[in-house]
Tab-separated table of C-alpha atoms in Angstrom:
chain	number	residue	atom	x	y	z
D	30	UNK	CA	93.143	110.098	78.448
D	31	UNK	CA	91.367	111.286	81.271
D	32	UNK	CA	92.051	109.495	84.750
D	33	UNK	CA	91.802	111.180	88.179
D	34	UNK	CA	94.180	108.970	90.067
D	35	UNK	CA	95.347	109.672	94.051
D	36	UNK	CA	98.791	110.171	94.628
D	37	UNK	CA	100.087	111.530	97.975
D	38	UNK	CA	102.799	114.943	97.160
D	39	UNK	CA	103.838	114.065	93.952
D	40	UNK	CA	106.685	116.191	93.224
D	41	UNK	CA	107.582	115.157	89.531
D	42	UNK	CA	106.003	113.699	86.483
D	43	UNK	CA	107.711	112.858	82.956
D	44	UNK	CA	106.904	110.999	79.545
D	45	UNK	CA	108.628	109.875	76.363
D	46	UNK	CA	107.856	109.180	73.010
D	47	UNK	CA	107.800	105.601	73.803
D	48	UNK	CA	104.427	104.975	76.394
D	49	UNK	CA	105.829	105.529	79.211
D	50	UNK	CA	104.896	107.433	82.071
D	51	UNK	CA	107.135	108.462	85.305
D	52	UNK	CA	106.274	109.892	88.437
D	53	UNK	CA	108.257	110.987	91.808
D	54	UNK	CA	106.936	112.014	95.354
D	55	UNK	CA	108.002	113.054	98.212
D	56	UNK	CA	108.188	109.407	100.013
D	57	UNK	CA	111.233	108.784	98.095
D	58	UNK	CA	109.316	106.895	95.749
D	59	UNK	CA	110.430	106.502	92.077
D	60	UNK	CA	107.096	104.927	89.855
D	61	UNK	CA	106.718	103.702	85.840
D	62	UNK	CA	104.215	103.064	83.929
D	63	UNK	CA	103.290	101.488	80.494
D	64	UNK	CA	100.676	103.682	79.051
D	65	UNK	CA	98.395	101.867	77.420
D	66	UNK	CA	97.943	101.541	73.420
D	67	UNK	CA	95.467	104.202	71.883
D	68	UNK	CA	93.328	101.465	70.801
D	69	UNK	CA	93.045	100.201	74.506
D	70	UNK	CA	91.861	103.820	75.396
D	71	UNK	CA	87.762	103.934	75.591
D	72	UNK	CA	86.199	107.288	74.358
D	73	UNK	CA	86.192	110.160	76.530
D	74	UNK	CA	82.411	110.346	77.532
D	75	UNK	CA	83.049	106.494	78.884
D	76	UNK	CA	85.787	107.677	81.225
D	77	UNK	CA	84.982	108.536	84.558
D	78	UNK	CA	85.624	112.054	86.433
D	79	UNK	CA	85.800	110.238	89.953
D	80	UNK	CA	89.345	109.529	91.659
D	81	UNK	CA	89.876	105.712	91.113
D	82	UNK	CA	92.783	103.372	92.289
D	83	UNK	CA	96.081	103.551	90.735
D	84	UNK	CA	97.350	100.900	88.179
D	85	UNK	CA	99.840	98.977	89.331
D	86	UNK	CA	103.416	100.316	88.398
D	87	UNK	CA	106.064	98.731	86.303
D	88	UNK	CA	108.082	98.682	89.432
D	89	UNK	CA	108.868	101.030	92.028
D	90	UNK	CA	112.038	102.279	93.284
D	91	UNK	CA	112.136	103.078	96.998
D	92	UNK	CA	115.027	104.769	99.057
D	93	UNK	CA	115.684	108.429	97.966
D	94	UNK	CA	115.511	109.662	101.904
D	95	UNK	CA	114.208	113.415	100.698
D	96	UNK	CA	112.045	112.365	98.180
D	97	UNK	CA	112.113	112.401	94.212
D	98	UNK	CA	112.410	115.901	92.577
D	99	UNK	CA	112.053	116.484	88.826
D	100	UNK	CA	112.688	113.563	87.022
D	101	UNK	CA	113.645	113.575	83.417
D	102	UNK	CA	113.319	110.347	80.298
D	103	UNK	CA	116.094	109.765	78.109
D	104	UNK	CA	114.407	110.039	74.450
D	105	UNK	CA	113.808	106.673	74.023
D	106	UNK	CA	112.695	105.939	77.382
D	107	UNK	CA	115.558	103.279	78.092
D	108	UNK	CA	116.844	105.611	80.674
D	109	UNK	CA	115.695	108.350	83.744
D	110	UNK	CA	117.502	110.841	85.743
D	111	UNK	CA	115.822	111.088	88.960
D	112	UNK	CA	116.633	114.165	91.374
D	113	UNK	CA	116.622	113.136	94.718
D	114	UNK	CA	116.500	116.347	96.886
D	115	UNK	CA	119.333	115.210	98.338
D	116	UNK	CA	123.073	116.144	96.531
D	117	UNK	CA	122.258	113.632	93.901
D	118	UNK	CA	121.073	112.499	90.714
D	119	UNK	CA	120.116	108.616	90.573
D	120	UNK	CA	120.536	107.078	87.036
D	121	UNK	CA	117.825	104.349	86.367
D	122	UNK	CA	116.872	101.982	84.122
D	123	UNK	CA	113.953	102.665	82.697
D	124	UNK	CA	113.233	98.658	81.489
D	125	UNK	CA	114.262	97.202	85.109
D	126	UNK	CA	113.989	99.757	87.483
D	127	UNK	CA	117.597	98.809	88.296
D	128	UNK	CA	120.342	101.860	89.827
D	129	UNK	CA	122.316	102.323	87.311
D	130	UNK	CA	124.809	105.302	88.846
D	131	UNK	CA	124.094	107.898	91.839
D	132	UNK	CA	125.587	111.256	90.164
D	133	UNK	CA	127.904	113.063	92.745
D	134	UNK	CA	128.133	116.700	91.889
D	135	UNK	CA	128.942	118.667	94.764
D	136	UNK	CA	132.452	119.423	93.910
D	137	UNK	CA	131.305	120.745	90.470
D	138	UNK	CA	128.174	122.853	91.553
D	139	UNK	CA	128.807	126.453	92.977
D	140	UNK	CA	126.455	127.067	95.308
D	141	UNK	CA	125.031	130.287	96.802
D	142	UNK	CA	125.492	130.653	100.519
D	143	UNK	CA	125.257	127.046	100.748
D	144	UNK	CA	127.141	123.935	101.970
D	145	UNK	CA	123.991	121.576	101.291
D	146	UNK	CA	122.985	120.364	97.970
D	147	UNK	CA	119.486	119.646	96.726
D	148	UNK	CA	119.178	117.964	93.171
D	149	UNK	CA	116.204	119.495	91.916
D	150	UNK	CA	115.552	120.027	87.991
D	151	UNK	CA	116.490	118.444	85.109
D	152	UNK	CA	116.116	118.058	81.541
D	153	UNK	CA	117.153	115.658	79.003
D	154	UNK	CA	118.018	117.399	75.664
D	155	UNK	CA	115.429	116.687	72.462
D	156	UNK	CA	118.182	114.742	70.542
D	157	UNK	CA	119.758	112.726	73.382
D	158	UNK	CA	122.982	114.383	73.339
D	159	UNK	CA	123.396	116.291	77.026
D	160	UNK	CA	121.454	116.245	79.827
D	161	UNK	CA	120.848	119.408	82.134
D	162	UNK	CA	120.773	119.835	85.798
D	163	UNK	CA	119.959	122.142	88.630
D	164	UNK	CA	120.378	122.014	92.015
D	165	UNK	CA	117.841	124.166	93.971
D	166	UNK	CA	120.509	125.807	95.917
D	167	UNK	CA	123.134	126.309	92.992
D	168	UNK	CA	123.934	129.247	90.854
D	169	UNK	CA	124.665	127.493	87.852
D	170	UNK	CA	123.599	124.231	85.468
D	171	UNK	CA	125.426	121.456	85.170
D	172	UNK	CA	125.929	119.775	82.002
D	173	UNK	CA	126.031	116.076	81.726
D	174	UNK	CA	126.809	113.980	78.920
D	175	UNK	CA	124.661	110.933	78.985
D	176	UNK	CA	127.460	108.165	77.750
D	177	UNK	CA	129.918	108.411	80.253
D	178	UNK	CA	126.961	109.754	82.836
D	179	UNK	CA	129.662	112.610	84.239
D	180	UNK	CA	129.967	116.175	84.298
D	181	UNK	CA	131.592	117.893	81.562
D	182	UNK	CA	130.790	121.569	81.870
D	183	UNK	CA	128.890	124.135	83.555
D	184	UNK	CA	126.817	127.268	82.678
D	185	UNK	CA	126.650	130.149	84.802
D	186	UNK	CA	127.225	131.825	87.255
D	187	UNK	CA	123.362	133.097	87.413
D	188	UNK	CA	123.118	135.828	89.730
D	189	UNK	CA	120.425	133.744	92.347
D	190	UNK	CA	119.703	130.269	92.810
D	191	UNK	CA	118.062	128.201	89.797
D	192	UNK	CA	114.232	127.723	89.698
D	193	UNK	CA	113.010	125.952	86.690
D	194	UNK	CA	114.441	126.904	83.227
D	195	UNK	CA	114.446	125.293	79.950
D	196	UNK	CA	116.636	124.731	76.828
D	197	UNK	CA	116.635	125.420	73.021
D	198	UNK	CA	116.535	122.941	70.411
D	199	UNK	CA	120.038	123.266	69.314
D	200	UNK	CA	121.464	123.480	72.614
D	201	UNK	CA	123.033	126.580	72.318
D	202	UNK	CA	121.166	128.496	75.168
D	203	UNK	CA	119.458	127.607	78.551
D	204	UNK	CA	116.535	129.963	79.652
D	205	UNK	CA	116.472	129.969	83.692
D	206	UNK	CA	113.861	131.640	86.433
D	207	UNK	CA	116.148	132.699	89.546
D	208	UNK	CA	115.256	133.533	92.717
D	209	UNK	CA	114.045	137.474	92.966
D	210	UNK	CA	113.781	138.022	89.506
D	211	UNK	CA	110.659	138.766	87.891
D	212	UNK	CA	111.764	137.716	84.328
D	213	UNK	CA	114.478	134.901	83.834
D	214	UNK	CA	118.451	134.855	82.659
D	215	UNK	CA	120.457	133.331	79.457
D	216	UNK	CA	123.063	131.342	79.562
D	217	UNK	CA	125.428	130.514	76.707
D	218	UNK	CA	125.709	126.950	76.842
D	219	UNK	CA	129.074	126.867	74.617
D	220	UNK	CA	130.816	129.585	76.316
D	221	UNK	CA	129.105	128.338	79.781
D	222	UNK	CA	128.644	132.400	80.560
D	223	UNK	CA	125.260	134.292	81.352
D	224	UNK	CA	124.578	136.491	78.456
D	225	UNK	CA	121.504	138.090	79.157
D	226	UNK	CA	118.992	139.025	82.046
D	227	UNK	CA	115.585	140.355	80.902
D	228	UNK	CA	112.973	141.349	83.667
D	229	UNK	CA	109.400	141.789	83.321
D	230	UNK	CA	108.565	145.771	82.550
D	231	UNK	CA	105.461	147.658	83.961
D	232	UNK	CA	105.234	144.421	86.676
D	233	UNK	CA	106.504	144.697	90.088
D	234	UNK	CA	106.454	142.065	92.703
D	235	UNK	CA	106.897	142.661	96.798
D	236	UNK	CA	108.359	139.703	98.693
D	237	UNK	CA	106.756	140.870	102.233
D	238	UNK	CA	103.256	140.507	100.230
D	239	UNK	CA	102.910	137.000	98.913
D	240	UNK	CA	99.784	136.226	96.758
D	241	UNK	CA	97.067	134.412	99.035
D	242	UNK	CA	97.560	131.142	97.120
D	243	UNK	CA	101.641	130.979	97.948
D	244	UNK	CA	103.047	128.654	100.394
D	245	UNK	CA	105.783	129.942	103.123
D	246	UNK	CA	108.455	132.570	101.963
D	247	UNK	CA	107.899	134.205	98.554
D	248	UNK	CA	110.976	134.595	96.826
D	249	UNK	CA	110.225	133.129	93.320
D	250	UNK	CA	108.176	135.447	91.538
D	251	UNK	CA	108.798	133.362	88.089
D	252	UNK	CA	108.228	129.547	88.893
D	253	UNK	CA	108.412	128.341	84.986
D	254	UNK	CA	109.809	129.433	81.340
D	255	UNK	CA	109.247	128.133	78.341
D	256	UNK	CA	109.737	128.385	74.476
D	257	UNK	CA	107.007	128.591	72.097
D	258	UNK	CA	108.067	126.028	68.869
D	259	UNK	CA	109.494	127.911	66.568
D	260	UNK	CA	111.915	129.743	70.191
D	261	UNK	CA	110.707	133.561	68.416
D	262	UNK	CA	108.529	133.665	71.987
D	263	UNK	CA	109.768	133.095	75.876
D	264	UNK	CA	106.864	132.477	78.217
D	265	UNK	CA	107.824	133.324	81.726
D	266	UNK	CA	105.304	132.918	85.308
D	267	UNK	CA	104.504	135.766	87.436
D	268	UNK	CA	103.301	134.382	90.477
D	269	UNK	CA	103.016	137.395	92.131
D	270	UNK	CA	100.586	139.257	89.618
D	271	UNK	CA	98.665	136.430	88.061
D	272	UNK	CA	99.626	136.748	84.549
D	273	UNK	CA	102.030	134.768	82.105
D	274	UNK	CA	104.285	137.045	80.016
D	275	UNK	CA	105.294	136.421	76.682
C-alpha cells in the first residue's frame, strides 16, 4: 500500500506475518500498528502521493532515553525486541504494549575499546527458535533464546565492531558487515567462532574520502548483507563506490 506518512528520525521499522507493523525513533518512542485487511486497501491509482497524518497507533511506548534502534517481531507478532541505544534490549508485548523484561547484557558482550554499550541490531530467527543481537560497539552477537529471554551463547569474536548482518535459515551461520571492511565476516553459530572473512575484490574504499551523500566519519564501507532465497548468493553494500555486490 502506498502511504507517505511523516515521522520525525525514525530509526527502525519491522513487520510480521500477522498485520502488524512496528516502528522506533529516535525520541525513545516505541509505535504499533494494525495494518489494515487487503480488502480495506483501495486500489493504487486512488491512493494519494502527498504526506498525510499518521494513523493512530495501537499504543505507544515512551521512555527509551537514547531512542529505539532496530527493532525485531517474534514470528507471530505476540512479541518485540526493541534496541534501545542504550546497553539494553526491552522485551514487549506486542498485544499490550506492556514491558515485559529489559535484557542486561553487558557482562556477556565483548566490546571493542569500549566501556559503553549501545543495543543496536537484532533479528528474530524465521522459526522462532533464537533471537540475535548486536550491540553497535561489540565484537560479537549475542544469542538469545526467546523462552527464558537470556543469553545462552555468543558468536565471535569479529575482528571490528558489528554493523548490520543477517542469518541463514537453519541457523547455522550469521553473515555480519564490520567496521573497515569492504565485504562482511562468518560466524559459525554452533561453534560460536568466525570462520570466514571475504572482502570485496577489484573495490577499494578510502576513509579520509567519504562519498558526498555520507554523514560524519566514514568507517562503514558495507552498511547491509543479505541472502538471496535459496542462501547460493550474499548481497553486501558498498557505500563508498555505489554498487551492491553479489
Amino acid at each position: 500500500r502506498r502511504r507517505h506518512t511523516r515521522f520525525r528520525n525514525v530509526t527502525g521499522v519491522q513487520t510480521c506475518a500477522l498485520p502488524i507493523f512496528a516502528a522506533g525513533d529516535r525520541e525513545g518512542r516505541l509505535l504499533i500498528w494494525e495494518l489494515p485487511e487487503p480488502n480495506d486497501i483501495p486500489p493504487i491509482e486512488q491512493q494519494t502521493k502527498t504526506p498525510g497524518v499518521a494513523p493512530a497507533p495501537k499504543f505507544s511506548l515512551v521512555g527509551h532515553t537514547n531512542g529505539i534502534s532496530r527493532l525485531a517481531i517474534t514470528p507471530d507478532g505476540k512479541t518485540l525486541y526493541a534496541p534501545g541505544a542504550d546497553p539494553y534490549w526491552y522485551v514487549v508485548n506486542g498485544e499490550t504494549g506492556k514491558l515485559i523484561k529489559k535484557i542486561d547484557t553487558t557482562k556477556t558482550r565483548n566490546l571493542y575499546k569500549s566501556t559503553t554499550s549501545v543495543a543496536h541490531n537484532t533479528i528474530f530467527a524465521p522459526d522462532g527458535s533464537k533471537v540475535y543481537l548486536a550491540d553497535a560497539r561489540s565484537l560479537d552477537v549475542q544469542v538469545v533464546d526467546p523462552k527464558t529471554m537470556e543469553v545462552v551463547s555468543n558468536v565471535g569474536p569479529f575482528s571490528h565492531r558489528l554493523r548490520p548482518f543477517t542469518v541463514n535459515g537453519s541457523n547455522s551461520l550469521v553473515i555480519v558487515n564490520v567496521y573497515e571492511l569492504l565485504g562482511f565476516e562468518i560466524g559459525d553459530i554452533k561453534t560460536g567462532k568466525k570462520i570466514a572473512r571475504v572482502e570485496v575484490q577489484g573495490y577499494t574504499w578510502d576513509p579520509k574520502k567519504p562519498p558526498p551523500h555520507s554523514v560524519g566519519e566514514f568507517v562503514s564501507p558495507s552498511h547491509g548483507v543479505a541472502m538471496s532465497p535459496d542462501e547460493k548468493e550474499i548481497w553486501v553494500t558498498d557505500g563508498s563506490n555505489g554498487y551492491l555486490h553479489v
